[in-house]
Tab-separated table of C-alpha atoms (C1' of nucleotides) in Angstrom:
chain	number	residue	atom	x	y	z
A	115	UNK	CA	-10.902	21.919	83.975
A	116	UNK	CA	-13.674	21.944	81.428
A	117	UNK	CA	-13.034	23.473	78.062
A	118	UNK	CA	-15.783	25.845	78.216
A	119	UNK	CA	-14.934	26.861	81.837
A	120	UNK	CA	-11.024	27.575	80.474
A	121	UNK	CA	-12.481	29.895	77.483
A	122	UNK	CA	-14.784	31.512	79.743
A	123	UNK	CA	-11.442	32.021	82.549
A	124	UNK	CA	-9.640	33.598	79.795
A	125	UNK	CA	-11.953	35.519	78.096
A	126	UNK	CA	-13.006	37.059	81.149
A	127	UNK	CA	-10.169	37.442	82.678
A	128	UNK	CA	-9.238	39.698	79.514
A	129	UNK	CA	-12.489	41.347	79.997
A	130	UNK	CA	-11.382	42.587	83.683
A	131	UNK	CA	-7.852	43.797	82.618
A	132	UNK	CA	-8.777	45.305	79.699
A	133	UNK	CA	-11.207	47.147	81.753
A	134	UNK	CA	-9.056	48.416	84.674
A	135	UNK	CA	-5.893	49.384	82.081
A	136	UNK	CA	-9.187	51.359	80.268
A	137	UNK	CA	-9.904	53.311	83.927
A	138	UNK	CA	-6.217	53.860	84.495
A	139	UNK	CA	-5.816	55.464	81.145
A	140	UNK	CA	-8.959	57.593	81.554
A	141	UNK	CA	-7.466	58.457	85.269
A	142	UNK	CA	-5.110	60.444	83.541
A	143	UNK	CA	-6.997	62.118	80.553
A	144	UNK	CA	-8.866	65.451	81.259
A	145	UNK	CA	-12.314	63.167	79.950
A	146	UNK	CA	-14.565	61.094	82.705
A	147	UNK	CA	-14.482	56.868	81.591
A	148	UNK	CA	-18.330	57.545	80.304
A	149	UNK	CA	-17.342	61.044	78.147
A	150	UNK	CA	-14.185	58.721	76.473
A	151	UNK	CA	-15.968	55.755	76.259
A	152	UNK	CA	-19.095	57.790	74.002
A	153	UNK	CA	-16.294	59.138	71.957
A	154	UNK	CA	-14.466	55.513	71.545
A	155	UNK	CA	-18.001	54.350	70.137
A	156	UNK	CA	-18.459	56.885	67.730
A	157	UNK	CA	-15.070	56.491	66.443
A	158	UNK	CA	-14.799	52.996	66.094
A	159	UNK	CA	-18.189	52.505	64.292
A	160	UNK	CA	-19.245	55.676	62.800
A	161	UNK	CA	-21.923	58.140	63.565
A	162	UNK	CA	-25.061	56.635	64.674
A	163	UNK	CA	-28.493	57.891	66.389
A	164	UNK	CA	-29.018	58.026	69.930
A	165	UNK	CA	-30.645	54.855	70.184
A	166	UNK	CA	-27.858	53.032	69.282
A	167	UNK	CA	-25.342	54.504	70.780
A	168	UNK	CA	-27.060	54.274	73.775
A	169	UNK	CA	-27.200	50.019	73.290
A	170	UNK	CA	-23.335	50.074	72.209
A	171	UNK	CA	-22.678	51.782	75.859
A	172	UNK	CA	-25.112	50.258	78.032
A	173	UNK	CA	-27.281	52.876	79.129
A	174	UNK	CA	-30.440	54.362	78.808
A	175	UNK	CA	-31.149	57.413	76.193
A	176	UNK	CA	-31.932	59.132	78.907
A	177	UNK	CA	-28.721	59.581	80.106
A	178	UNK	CA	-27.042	59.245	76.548
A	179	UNK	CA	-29.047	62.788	76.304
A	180	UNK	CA	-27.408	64.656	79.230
A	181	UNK	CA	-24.021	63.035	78.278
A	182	UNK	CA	-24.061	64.236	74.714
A	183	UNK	CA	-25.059	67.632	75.789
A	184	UNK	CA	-21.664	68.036	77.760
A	185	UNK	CA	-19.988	66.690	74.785
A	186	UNK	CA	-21.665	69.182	72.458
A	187	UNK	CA	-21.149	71.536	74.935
A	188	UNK	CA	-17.387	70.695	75.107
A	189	UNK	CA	-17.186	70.847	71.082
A	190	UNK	CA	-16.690	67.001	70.800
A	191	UNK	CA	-19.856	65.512	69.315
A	192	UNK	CA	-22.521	67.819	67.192
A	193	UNK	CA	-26.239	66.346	66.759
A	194	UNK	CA	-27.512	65.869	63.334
A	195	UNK	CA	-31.098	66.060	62.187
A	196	UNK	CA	-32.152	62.956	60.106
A	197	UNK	CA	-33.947	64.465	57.180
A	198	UNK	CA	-35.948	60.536	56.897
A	199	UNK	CA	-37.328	60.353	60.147
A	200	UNK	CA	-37.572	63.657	62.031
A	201	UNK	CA	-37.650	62.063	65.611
A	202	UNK	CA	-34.269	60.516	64.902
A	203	UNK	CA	-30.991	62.198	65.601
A	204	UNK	CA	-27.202	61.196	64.302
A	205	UNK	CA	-24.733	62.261	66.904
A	206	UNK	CA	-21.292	62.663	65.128
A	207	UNK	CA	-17.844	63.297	66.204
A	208	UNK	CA	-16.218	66.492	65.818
A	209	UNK	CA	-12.676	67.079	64.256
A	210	UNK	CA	-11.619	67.711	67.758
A	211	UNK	CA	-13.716	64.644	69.401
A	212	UNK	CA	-11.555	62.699	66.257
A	213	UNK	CA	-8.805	64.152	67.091
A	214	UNK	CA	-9.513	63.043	70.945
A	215	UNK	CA	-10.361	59.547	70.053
A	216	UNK	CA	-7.374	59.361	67.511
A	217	UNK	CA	-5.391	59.968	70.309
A	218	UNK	CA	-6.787	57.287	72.679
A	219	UNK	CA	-6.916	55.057	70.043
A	220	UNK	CA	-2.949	55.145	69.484
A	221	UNK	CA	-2.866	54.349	73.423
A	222	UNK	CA	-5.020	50.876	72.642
A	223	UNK	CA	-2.658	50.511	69.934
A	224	UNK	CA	0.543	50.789	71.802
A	225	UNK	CA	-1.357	47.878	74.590
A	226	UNK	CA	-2.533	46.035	71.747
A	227	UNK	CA	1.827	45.646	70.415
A	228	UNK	CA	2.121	45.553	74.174
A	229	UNK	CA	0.233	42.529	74.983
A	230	UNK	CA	0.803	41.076	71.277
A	231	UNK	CA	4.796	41.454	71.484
A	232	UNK	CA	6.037	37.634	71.871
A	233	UNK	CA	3.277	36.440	69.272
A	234	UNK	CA	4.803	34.801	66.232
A	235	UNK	CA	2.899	36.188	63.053
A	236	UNK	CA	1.197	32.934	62.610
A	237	UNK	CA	0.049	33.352	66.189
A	238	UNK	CA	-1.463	36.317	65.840
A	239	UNK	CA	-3.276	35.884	62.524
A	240	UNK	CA	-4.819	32.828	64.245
A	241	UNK	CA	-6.036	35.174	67.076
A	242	UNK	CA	-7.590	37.444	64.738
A	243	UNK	CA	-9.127	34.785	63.206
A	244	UNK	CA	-10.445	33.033	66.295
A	245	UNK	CA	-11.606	36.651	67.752
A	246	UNK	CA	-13.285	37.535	64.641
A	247	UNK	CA	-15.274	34.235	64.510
A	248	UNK	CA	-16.070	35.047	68.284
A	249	UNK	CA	-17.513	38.647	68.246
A	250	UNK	CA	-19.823	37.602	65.034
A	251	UNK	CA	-21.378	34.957	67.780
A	252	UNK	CA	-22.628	38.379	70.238
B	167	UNK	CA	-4.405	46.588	57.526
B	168	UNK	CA	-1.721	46.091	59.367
B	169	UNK	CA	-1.487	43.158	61.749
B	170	UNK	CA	-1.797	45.301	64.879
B	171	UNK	CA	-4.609	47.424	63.990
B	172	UNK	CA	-6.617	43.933	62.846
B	173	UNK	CA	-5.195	43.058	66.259
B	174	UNK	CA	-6.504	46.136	68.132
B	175	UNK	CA	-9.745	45.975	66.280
B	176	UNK	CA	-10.547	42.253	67.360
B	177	UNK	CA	-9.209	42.843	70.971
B	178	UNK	CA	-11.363	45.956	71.550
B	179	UNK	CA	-14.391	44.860	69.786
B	180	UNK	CA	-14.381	41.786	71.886
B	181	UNK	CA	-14.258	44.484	74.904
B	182	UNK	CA	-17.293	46.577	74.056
B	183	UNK	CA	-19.207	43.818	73.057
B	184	UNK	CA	-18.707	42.403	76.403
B	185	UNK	CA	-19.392	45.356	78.231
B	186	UNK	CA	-22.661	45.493	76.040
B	187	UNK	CA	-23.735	42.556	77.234
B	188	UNK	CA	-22.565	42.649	80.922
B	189	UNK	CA	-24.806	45.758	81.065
B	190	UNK	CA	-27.744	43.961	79.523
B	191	UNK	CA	-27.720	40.890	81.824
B	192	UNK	CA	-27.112	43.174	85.269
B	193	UNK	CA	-30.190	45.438	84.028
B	194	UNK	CA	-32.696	42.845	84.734
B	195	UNK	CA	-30.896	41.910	88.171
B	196	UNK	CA	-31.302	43.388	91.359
B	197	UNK	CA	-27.774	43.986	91.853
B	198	UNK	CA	-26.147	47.884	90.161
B	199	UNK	CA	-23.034	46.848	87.714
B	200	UNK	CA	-20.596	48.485	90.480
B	201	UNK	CA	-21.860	45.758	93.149
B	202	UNK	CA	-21.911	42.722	90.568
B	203	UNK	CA	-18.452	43.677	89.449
B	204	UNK	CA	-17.133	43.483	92.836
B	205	UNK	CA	-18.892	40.372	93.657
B	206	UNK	CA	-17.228	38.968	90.230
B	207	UNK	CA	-13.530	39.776	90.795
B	208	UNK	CA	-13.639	38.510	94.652
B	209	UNK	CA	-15.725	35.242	93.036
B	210	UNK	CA	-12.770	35.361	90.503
B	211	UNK	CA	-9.819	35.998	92.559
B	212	UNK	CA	-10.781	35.076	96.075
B	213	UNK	CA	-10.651	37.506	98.991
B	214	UNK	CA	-8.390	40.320	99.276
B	215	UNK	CA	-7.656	43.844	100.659
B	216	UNK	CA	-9.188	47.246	99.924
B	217	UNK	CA	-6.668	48.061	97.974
B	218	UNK	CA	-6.277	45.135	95.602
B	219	UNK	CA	-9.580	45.367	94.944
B	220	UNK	CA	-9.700	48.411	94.044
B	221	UNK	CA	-6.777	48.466	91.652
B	222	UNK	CA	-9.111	45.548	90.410
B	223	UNK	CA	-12.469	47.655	89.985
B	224	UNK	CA	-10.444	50.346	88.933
B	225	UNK	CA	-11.829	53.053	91.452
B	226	UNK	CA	-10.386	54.873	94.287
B	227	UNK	CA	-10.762	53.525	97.769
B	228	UNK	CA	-12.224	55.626	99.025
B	229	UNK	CA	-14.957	54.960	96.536
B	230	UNK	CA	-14.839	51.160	97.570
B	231	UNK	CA	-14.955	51.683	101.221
B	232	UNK	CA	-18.672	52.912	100.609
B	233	UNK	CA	-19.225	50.102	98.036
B	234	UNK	CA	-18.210	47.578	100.575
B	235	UNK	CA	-20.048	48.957	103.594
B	236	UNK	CA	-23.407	48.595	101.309
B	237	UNK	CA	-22.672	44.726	100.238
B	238	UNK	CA	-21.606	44.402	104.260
B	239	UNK	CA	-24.931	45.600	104.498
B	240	UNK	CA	-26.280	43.554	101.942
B	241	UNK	CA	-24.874	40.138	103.975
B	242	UNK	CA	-23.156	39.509	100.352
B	243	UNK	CA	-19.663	40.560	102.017
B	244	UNK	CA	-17.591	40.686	105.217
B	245	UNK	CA	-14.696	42.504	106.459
B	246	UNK	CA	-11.970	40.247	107.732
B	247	UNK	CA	-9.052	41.778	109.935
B	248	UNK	CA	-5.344	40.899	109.672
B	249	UNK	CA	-3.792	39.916	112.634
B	250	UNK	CA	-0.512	40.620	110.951
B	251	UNK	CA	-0.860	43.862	109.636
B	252	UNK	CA	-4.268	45.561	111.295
B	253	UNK	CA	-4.495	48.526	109.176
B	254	UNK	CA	-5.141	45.751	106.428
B	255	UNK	CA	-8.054	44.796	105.511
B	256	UNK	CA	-9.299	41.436	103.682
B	257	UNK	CA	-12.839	41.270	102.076
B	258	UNK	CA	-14.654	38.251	101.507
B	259	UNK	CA	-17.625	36.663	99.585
B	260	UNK	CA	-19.927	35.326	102.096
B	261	UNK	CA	-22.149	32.407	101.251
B	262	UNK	CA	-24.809	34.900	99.960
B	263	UNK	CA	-22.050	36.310	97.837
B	264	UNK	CA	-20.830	33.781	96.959
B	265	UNK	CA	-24.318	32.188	95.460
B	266	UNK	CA	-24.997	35.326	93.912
B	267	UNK	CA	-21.213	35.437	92.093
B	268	UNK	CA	-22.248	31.714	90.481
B	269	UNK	CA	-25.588	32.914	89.429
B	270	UNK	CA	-23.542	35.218	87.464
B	271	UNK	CA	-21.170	33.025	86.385
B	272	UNK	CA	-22.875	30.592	84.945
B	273	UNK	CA	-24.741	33.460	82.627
B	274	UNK	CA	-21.045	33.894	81.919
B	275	UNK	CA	-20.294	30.206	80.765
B	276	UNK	CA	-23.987	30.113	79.138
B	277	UNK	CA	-22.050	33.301	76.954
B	278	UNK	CA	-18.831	31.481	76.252
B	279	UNK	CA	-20.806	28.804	75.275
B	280	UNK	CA	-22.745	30.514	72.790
B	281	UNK	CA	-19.735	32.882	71.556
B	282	UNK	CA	-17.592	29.458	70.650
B	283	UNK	CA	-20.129	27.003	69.653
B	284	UNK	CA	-18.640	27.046	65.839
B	285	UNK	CA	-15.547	26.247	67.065
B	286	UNK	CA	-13.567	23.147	66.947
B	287	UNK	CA	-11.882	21.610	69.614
B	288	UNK	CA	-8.694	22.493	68.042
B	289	UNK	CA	-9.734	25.825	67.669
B	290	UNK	CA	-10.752	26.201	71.569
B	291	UNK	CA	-7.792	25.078	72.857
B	292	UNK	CA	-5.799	27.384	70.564
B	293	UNK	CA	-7.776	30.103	71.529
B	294	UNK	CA	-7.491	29.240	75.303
B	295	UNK	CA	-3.562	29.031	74.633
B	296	UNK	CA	-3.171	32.382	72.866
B	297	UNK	CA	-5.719	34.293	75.454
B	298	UNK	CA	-3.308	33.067	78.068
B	299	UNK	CA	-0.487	34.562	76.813
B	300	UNK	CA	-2.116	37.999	76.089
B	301	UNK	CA	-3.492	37.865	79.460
B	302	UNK	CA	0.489	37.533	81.301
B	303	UNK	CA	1.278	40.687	79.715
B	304	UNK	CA	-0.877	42.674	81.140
C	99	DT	C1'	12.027	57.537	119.382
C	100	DA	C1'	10.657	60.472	115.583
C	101	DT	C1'	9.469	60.617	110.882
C	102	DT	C1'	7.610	58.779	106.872
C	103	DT	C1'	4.904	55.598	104.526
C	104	DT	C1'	0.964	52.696	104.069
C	105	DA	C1'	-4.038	51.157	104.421
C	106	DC	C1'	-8.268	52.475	104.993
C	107	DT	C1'	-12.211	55.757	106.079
C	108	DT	C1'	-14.695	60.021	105.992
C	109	DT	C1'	-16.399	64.147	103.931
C	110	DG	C1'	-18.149	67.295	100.499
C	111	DA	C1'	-18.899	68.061	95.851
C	112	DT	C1'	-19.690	66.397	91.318
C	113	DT	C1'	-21.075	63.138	87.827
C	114	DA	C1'	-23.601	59.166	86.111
C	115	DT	C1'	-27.454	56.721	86.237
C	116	DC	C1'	-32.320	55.145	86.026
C	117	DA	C1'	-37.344	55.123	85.694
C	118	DA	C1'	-41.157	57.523	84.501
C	119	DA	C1'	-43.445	61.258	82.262
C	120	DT	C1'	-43.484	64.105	78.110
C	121	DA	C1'	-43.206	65.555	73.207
C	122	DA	C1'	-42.730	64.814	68.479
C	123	DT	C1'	-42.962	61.874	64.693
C	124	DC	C1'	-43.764	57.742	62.162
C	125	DT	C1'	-46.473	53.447	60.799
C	126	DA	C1'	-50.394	50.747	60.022
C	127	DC	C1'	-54.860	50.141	59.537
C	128	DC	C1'	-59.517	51.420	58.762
D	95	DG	C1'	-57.446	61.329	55.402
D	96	DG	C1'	-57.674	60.166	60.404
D	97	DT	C1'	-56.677	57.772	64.417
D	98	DA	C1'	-54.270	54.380	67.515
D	99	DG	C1'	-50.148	52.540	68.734
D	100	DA	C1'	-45.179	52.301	68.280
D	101	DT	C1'	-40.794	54.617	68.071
D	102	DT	C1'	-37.172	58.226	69.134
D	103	DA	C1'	-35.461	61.433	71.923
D	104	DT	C1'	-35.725	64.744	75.967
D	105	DT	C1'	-36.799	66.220	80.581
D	106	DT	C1'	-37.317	65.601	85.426
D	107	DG	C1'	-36.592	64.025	90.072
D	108	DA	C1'	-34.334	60.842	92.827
D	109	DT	C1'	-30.515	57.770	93.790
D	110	DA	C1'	-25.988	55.782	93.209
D	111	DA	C1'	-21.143	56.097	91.979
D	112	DT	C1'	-17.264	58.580	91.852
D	113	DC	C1'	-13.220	61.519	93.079
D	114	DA	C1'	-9.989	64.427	95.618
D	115	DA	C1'	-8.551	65.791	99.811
D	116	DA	C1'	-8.323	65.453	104.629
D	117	DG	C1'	-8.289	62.403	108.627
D	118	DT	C1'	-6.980	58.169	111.495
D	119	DA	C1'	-4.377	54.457	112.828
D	120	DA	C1'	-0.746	51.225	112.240
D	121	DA	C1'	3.634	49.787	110.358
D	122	DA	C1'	8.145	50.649	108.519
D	123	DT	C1'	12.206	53.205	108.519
D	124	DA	C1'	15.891	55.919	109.895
DNA sequence: TATTTTACTTTGATTATCAAATAATCTACC
DNA sequence: GGTAGATTATTTGATAATCAAAGTAAAATA
């Protein structure tokens, strides 16, 4: 087998079980997969406007409106008023949607040991490495 | 930072980014991201039962029972039943699937070629070897 | 043989989604 | 300044995806 077509197995294939340990662990929280994954987002990088978010999820504004509504709603997310550009709109995490995300993000960290576990330390500095070099490519 | 949280932070930013772009690419198809997805992991895997591939996708089955009727539908899919066990049920690409599931693909290796063109050789192959190994722990 | 478990489907309700239309604001150009 | 076109977000109406729970049929078990 190619090299290419061996990176893409693997990557991929870490891709698909990432994604269906990520519904398994949402199967269990109180929060749909789209309400955690909004709140994953924000955590990770930071308040941003709708726009944004909306590209970082995959979906139109459209719906990114009606979602954060719920999430407002819920006391998760609040919507911030750009003083710059009137038209634009920061959505932010809450302390309880931190608090939320905190939590699911110790769950990715406990997978992350998980699947890390029989890496020697030079391993896994090379994976960072490699990883790091791969995500600047998207 | 620690090694596991550089770790976690490479591993899930990898993740979105992929989701990102799996949304972007099945936007200008004809195909929804549910339908792809199922096309993907039976291109992936080869056939198998309602309830493998669900565990797969990640959703219920009685979710994928109307998910499989429409690709049925579709001519992308067919229902195969066990003579062994005939409350089993094993779904298959057909050859409409299965072209549609290497249209995809090869966007996918088109990707993987883009996300690792900086890389050497040796660094391919060590990121092929240490993917692996993540991958058998899941 | 009777009971329990397993594999899948059906049903009814809810949630997520999009595309298109709308509203407000900004930018650029005259 | 004023206007035309682009940008940002929301609303609306329709469709698709999802789940939980109940139902059906077959297999496994006791």
């Amino acid at each position: 087998m190619s090299t290419i077509v061996s990176l893409n197995k693997v990557l991929t294939e870490f891709y698909d079980k990432m994604a269906s340990w990520e519904s398994s662990v949402v199967r269990e929280s109180e929060y749909s997969l789209a309400q955690l994954h909004t709140l994953e987002v924000l955590g990770n990088h930071g308040a941003m406007n709708m726009k944004s978010l909306a590209h970082h999820l995959g979906i139109t504004t459209g719906t990114l409106t009606v979602q954060v509504d719920k999430l407002v709603k819920l006391g998760l997310l609040q919507r911030r008023y750009s003083e710059q550009d009137r038209r634009s709109i920061t959505v932010a995490l809450t302390d309880a949607g931190q608090a939320i995300h905190e939590h699911h993000n110790a769950l990715h960290l406990s997978l992350t040991e998980e699947l890390t576990k029989d890496l020697s330390q030079v391993d896994r500095d090379a994976l960072i490495a490699l990883l790091s070099k791969v995500n600047q490519e998207f």
